Short mmCIF file of C-alpha atoms and ligand atoms in Angstrom, two decimals:
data_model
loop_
_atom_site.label_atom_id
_atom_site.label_comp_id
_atom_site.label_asym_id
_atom_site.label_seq_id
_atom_site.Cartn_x
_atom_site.Cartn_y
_atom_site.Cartn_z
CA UNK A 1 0.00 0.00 0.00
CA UNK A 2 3.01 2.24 0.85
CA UNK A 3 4.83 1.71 -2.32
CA UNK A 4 1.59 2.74 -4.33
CA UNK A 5 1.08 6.00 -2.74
CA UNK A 6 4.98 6.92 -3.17
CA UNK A 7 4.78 5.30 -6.74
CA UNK A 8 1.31 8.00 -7.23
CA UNK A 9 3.26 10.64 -5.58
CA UNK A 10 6.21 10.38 -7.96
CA UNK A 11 3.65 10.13 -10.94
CA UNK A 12 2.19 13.31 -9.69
CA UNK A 13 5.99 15.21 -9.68
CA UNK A 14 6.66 13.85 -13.09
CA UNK A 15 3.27 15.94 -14.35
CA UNK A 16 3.94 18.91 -12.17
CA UNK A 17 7.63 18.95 -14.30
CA UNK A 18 5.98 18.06 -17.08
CA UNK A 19 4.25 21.51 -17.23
CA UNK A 20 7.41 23.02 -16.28
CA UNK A 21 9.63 21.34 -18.59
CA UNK A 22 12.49 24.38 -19.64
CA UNK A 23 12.48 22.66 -23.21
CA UNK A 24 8.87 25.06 -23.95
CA UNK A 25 10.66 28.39 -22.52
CA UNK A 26 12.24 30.59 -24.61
CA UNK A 27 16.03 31.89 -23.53
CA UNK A 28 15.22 35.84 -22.96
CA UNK A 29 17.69 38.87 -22.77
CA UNK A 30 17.88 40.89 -19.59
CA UNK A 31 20.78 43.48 -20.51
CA UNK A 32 23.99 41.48 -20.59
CA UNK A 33 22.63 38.04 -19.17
CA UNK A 34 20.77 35.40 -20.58
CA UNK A 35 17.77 33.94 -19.03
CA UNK A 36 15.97 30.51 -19.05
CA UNK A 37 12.95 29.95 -16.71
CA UNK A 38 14.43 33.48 -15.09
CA UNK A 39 17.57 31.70 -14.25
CA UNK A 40 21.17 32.55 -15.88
CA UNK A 41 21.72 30.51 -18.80
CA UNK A 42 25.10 30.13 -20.66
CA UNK A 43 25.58 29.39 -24.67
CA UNK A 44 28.36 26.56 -24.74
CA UNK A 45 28.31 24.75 -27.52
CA UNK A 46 30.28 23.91 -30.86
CA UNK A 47 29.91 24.84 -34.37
CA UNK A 48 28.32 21.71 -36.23
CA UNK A 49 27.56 23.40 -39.78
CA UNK A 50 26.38 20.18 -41.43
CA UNK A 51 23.27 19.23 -39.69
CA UNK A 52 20.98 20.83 -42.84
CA UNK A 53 23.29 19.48 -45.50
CA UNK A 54 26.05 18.03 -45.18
CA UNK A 55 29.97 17.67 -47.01
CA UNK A 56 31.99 15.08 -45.45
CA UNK A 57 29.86 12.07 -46.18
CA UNK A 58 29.62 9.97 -49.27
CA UNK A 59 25.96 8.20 -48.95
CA UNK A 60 24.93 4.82 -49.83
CA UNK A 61 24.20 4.59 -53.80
CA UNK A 62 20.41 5.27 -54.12
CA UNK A 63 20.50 8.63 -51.52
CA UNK A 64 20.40 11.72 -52.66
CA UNK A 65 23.91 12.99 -53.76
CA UNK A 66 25.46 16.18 -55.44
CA UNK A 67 29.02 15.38 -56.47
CA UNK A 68 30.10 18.57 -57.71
CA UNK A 69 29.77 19.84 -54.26
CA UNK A 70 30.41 16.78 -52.64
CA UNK A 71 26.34 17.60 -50.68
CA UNK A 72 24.07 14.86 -49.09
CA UNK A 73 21.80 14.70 -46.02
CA UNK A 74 23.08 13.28 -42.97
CA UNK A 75 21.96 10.52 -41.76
CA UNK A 76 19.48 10.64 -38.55
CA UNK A 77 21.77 8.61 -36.61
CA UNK A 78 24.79 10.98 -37.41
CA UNK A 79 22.41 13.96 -36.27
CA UNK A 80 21.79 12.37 -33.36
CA UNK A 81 24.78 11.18 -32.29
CA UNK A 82 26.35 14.51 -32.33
CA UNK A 83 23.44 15.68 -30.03
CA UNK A 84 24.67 13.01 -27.17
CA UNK A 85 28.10 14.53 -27.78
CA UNK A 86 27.22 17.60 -27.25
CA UNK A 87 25.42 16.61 -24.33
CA UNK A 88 28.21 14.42 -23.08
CA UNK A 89 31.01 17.29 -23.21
CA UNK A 90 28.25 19.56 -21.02
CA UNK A 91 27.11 21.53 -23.95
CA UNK A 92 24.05 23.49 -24.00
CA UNK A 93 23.87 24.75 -27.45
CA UNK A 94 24.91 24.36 -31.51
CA UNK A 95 25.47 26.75 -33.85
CA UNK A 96 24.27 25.47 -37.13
CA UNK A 97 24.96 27.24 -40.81
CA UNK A 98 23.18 24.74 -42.82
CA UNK A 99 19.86 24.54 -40.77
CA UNK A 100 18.92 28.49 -42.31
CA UNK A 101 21.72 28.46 -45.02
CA UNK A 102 20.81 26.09 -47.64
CA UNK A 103 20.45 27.94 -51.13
CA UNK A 104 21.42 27.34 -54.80
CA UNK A 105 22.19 23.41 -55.11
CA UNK A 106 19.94 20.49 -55.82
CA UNK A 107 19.62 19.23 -52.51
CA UNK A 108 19.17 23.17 -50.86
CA UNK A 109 16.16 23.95 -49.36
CA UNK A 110 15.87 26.63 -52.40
CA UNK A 111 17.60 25.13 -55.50
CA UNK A 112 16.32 28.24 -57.21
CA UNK A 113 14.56 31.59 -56.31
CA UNK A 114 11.56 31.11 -54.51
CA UNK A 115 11.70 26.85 -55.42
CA UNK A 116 11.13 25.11 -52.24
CA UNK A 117 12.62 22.08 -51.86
CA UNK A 118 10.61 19.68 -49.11
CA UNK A 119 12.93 16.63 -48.72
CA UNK A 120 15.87 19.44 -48.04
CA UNK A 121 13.33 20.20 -44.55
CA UNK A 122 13.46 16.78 -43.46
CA UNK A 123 17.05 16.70 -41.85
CA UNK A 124 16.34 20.09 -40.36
CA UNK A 125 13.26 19.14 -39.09
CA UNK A 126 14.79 16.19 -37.76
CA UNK A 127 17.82 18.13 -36.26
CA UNK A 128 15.54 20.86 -34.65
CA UNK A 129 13.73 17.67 -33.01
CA UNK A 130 16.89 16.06 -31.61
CA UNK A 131 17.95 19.14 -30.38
CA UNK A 132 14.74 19.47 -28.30
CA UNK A 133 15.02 16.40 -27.03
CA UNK A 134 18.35 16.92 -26.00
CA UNK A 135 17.61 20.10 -24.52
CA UNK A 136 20.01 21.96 -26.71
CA UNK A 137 19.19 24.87 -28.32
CA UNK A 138 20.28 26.11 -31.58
CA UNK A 139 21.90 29.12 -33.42
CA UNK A 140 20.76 29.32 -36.93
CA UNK A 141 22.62 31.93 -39.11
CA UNK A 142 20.58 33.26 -42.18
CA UNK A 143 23.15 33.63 -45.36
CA UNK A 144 26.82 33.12 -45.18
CA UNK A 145 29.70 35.68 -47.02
CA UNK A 146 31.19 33.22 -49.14
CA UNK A 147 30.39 30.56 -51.75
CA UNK A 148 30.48 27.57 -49.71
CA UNK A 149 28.95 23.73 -50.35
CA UNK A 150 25.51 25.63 -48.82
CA UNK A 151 25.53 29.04 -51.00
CA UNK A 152 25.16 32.32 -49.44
CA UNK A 153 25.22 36.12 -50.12
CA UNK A 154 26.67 35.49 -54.22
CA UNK A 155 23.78 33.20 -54.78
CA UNK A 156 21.06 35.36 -53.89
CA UNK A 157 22.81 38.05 -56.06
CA UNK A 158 23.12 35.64 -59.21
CA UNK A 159 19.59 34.80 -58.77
CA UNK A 160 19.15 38.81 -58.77
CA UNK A 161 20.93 38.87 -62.49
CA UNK A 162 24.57 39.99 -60.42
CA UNK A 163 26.72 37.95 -61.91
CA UNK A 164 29.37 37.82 -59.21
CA UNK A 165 31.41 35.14 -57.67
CA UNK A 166 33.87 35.15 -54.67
CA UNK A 167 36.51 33.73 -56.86
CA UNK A 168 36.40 36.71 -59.15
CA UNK A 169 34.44 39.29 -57.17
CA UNK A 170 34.99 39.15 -53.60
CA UNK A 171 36.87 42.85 -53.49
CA UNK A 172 33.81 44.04 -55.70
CA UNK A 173 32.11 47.11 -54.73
CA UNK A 174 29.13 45.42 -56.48
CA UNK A 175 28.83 42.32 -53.59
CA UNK A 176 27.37 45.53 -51.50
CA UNK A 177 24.24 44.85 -53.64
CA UNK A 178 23.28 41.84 -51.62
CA UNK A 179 22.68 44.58 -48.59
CA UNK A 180 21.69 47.46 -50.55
CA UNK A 181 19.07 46.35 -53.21
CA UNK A 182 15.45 45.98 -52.83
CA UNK A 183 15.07 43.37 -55.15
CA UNK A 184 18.30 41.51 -53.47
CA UNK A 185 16.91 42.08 -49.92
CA UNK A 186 13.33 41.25 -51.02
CA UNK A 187 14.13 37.86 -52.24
CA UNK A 188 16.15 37.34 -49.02
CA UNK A 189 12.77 38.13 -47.07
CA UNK A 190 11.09 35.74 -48.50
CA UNK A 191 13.31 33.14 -48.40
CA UNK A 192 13.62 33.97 -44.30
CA UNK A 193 9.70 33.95 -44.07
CA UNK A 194 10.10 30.44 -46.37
CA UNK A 195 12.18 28.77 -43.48
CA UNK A 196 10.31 30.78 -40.34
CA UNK A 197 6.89 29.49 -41.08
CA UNK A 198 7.59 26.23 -41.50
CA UNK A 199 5.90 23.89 -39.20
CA UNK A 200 7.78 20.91 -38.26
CA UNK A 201 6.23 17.79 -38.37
CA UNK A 202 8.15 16.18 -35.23
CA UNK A 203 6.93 18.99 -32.95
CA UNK A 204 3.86 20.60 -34.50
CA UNK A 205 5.49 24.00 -34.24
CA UNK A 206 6.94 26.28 -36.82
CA UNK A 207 10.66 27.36 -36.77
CA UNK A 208 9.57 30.62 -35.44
CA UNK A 209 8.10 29.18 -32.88
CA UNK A 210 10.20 26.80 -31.43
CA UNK A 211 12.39 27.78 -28.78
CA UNK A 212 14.96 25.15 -29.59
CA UNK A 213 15.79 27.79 -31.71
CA UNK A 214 16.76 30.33 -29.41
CA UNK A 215 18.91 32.64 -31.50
CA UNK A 216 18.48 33.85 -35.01
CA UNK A 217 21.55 35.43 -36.21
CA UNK A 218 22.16 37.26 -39.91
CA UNK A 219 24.70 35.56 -41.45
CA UNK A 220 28.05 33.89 -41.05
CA UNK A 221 31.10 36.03 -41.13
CA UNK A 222 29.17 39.07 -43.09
CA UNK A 223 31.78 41.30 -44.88
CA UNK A 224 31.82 44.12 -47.48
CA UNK A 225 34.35 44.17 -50.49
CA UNK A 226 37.09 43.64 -48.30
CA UNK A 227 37.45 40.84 -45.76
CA UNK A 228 37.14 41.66 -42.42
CA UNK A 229 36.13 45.53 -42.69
CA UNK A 230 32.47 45.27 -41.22
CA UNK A 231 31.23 46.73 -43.77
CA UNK A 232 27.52 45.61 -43.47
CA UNK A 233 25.29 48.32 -43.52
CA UNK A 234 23.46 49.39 -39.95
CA UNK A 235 20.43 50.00 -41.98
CA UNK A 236 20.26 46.13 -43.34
CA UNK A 237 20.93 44.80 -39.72
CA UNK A 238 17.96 46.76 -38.34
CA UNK A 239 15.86 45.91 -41.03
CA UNK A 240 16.30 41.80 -41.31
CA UNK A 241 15.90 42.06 -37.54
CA UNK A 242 13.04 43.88 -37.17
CA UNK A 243 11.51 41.06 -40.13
CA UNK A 244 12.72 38.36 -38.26
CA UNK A 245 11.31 39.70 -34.88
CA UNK A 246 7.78 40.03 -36.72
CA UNK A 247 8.01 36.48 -37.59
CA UNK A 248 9.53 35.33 -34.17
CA UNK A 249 9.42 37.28 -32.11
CA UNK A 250 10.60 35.51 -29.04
CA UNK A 251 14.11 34.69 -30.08
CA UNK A 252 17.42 36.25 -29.68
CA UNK A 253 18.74 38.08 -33.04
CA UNK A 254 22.56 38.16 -33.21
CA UNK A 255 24.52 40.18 -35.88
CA UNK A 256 26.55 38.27 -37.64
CA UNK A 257 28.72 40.75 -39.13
CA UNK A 258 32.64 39.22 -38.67
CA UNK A 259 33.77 42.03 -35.97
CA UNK A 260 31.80 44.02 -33.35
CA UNK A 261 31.08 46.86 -35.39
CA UNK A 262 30.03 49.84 -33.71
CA UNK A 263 27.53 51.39 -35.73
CA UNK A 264 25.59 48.90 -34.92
CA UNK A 265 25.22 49.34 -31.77
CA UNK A 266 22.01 51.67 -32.35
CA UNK A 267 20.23 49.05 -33.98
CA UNK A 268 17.41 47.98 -31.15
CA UNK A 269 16.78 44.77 -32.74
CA UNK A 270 20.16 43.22 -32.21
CA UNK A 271 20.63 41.52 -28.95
CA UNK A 272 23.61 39.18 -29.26
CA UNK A 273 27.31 40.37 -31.48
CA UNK A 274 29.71 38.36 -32.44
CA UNK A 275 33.22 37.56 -33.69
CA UNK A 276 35.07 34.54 -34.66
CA UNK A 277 38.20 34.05 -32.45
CA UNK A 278 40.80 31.71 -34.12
CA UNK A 279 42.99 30.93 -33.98
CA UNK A 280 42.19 31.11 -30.52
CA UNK A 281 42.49 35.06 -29.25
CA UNK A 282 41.28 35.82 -25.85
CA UNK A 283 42.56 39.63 -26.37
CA UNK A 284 40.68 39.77 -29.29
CA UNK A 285 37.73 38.41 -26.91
CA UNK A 286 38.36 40.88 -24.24
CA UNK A 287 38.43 43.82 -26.88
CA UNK A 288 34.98 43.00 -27.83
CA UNK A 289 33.62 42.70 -24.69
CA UNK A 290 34.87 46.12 -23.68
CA UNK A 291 33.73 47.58 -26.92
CA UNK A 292 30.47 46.15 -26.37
CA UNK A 293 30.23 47.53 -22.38
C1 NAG B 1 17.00 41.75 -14.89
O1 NAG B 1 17.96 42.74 -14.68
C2 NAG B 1 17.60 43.69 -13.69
C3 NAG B 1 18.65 44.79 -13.68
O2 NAG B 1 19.94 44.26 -13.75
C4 NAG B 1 17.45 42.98 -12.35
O3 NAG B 1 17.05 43.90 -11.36
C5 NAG B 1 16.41 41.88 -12.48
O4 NAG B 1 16.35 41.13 -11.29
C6 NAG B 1 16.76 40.94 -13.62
N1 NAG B 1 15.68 39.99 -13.81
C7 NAG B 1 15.85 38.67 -13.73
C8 NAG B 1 14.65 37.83 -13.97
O5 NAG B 1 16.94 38.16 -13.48
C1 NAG B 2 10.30 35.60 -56.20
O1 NAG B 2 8.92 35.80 -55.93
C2 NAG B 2 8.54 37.16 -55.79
C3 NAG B 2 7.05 37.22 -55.47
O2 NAG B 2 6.72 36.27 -54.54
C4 NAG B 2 8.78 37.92 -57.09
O3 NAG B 2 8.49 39.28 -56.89
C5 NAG B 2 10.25 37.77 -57.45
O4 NAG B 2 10.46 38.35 -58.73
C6 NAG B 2 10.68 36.31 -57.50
N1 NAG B 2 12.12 36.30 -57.73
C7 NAG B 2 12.74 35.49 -58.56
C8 NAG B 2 14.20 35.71 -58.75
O5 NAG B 2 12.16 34.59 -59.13
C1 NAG B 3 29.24 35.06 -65.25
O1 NAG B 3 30.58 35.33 -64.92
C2 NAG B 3 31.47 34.29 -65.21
C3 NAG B 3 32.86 34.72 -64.76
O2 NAG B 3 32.85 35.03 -63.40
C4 NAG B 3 31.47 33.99 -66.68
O3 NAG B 3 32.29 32.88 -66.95
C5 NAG B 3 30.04 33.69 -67.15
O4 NAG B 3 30.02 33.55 -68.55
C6 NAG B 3 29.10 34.80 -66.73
N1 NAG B 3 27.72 34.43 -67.04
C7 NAG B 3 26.87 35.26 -67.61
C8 NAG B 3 25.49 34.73 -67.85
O5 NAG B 3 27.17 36.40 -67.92
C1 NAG B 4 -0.70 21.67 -35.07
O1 NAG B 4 -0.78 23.04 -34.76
C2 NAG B 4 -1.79 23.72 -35.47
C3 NAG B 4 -1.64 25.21 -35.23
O2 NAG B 4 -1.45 25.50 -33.88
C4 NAG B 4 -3.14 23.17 -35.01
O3 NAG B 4 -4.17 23.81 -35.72
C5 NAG B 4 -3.17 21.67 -35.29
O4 NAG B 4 -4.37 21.13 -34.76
C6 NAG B 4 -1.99 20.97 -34.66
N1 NAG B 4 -1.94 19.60 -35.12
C7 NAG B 4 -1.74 18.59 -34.29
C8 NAG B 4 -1.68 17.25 -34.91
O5 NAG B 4 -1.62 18.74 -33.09
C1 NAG B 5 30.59 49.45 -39.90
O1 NAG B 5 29.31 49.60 -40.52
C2 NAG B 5 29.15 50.76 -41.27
C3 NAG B 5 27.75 50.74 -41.85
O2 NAG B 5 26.79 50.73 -40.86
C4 NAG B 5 30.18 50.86 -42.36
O3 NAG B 5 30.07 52.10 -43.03
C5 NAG B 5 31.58 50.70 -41.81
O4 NAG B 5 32.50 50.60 -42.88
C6 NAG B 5 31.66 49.42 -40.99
N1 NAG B 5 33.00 49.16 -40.50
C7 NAG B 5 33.61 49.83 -39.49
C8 NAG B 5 35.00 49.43 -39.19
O5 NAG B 5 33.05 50.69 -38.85
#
């Protein structure tokens, strides 16, 4: 009779944390700290870029394949396993380029302007789930500065009739189109609102409106003409954050411009900057955070 009553009484904590389970909350800003269920939370993580679409992997004939760029899915059990290492090493969160950059390939998520691709949703879907179940929570960058495996800023300005490359154009003043024209930016909207509203099978919620996703940030290593100058305009920053903060509007935007730049610092919509720090530069680190104080 005893053992029932403690066995109901356990049965009745597992609800109560049910309906307090920290996976639902969203990570909020309060000035310089990060909060989950109004307690500090930390960002540790590693970068794991291939969880959309991945590189390194040749697949079993009959998969989906695109040997030019060497691109294929990974495999659930890859996408999981790297969740339990992650979890394993104390991690609390990934940073993930392919699960918002996946443009201009076969396999992408947008082969072509405004062509959604539905099987190129299934790993992210499937990544965003293993993450929740986890209890990780994700970074997902929007466009990346080069022409990697998972296309980026050149693409959407090819599919914009700029016929630019980073081979032959990086140091053109012409790759400042990608934040300057309407038609450029307008294309990138959509293909933001294209990833944002959709609803992921495994969870019943949208991308916007999963907290798993806790931090939306621009791009990866943003750049003008010349590497490493910062030159992204303020004006795009604030205006792809106040879109994605109409679409989600519970999650963390971080510019990713490569470099605190401070211009940006007036742009409300930013909560999160960031640099890339190797190899490994803890005075670079420390410069940031005083510039950013
Ligand atoms: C948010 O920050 C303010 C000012 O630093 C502090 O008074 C408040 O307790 C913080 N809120 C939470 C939930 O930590
Ligand atoms: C994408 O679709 C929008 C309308 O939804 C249209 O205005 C635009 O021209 C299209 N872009 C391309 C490159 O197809
Ligand atoms: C685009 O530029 C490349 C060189 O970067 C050139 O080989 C190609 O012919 C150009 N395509 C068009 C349609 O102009
Ligand atoms: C999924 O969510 C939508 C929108 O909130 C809701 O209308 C629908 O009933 C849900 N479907 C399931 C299977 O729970
Ligand atoms: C910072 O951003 C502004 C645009 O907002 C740009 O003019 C400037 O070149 C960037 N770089 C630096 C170092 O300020």
């Amino acid at each position: 009779m005893k053992l029932q009553i403690l066995s109901l009484a356990a049965l009745a904590l597992i609800f109560e944390g049910h309906a307090l389970d920290t996976r639902d909350m969203p990570v909020v800003r309060n000035g310089s700290v990060l909060l989950l269920n109004d307690k500090p939370w930390k960002a540790v993580g590693a970068n794991v870029y291939w969880l959309g679409l991945d590189e390194n992997v040749l697949p079993p004939p009959g998969e989906p394949y695109y040997p030019p760029l060497h691109a294929s899915y990974p495999h659930p059990g890859r996408t999981t396993q790297i969740m339990a290492i992650i979890t394993a090493m104390g991690g609390t969160m990934i940073r993930s380029h392919t699960l918002g950059i996946s443009v201009g390939n076969p396999l992408s998520l947008w082969p072509l302007p405004n062509q959604t691709n539905p099987d190129a949703f299934k790993p992210i879907d499937w990544a965003i789930y293993q993450a929740r179940v986890y209890g990780l929570r994700l970074m997902v960058p929007l466009v990346d500065n080069f022409d990697y495996y998972h296309g980026g800023k050149y693409t959407f300005l090819r599919w914009s009739g700029f016929n630019l490359s980073r081979s032959v154009d990086e140091r053109n003043p012409l790759v400042q189109e990608f934040y300057n024209n309407p038609k450029v930016v307008d294309l990138f909207k959509t293909y933001i609102r294209t990833l944002l509203t959709h609803r992921n099978p495994y969870t019943n919620l949208t991308y916007a409106e999963d907290p798993t996703i806790f931090a939306i940030e621009t791009g990866n290593e943003l750049c003008g003409p010349v590497w490493g100058d910062m030159d992204v305009p303020a004006e795009w920053v604030r205006d792809i954050g106040r879109f994605v903060k109409e679409l989600a509007p519970a999650k963390l935007f971080v510019d990713g411009t490569y470099g605190v730049n401070r211009t940006h610092f007036g742009v409300e919509e930013v909560d999160i900057f960031s640099n890339h720090y190797y190899p490994v530069s803890t005075a670079k680190l420390q410069r940031d955070l005083e510039t950013c104080e």
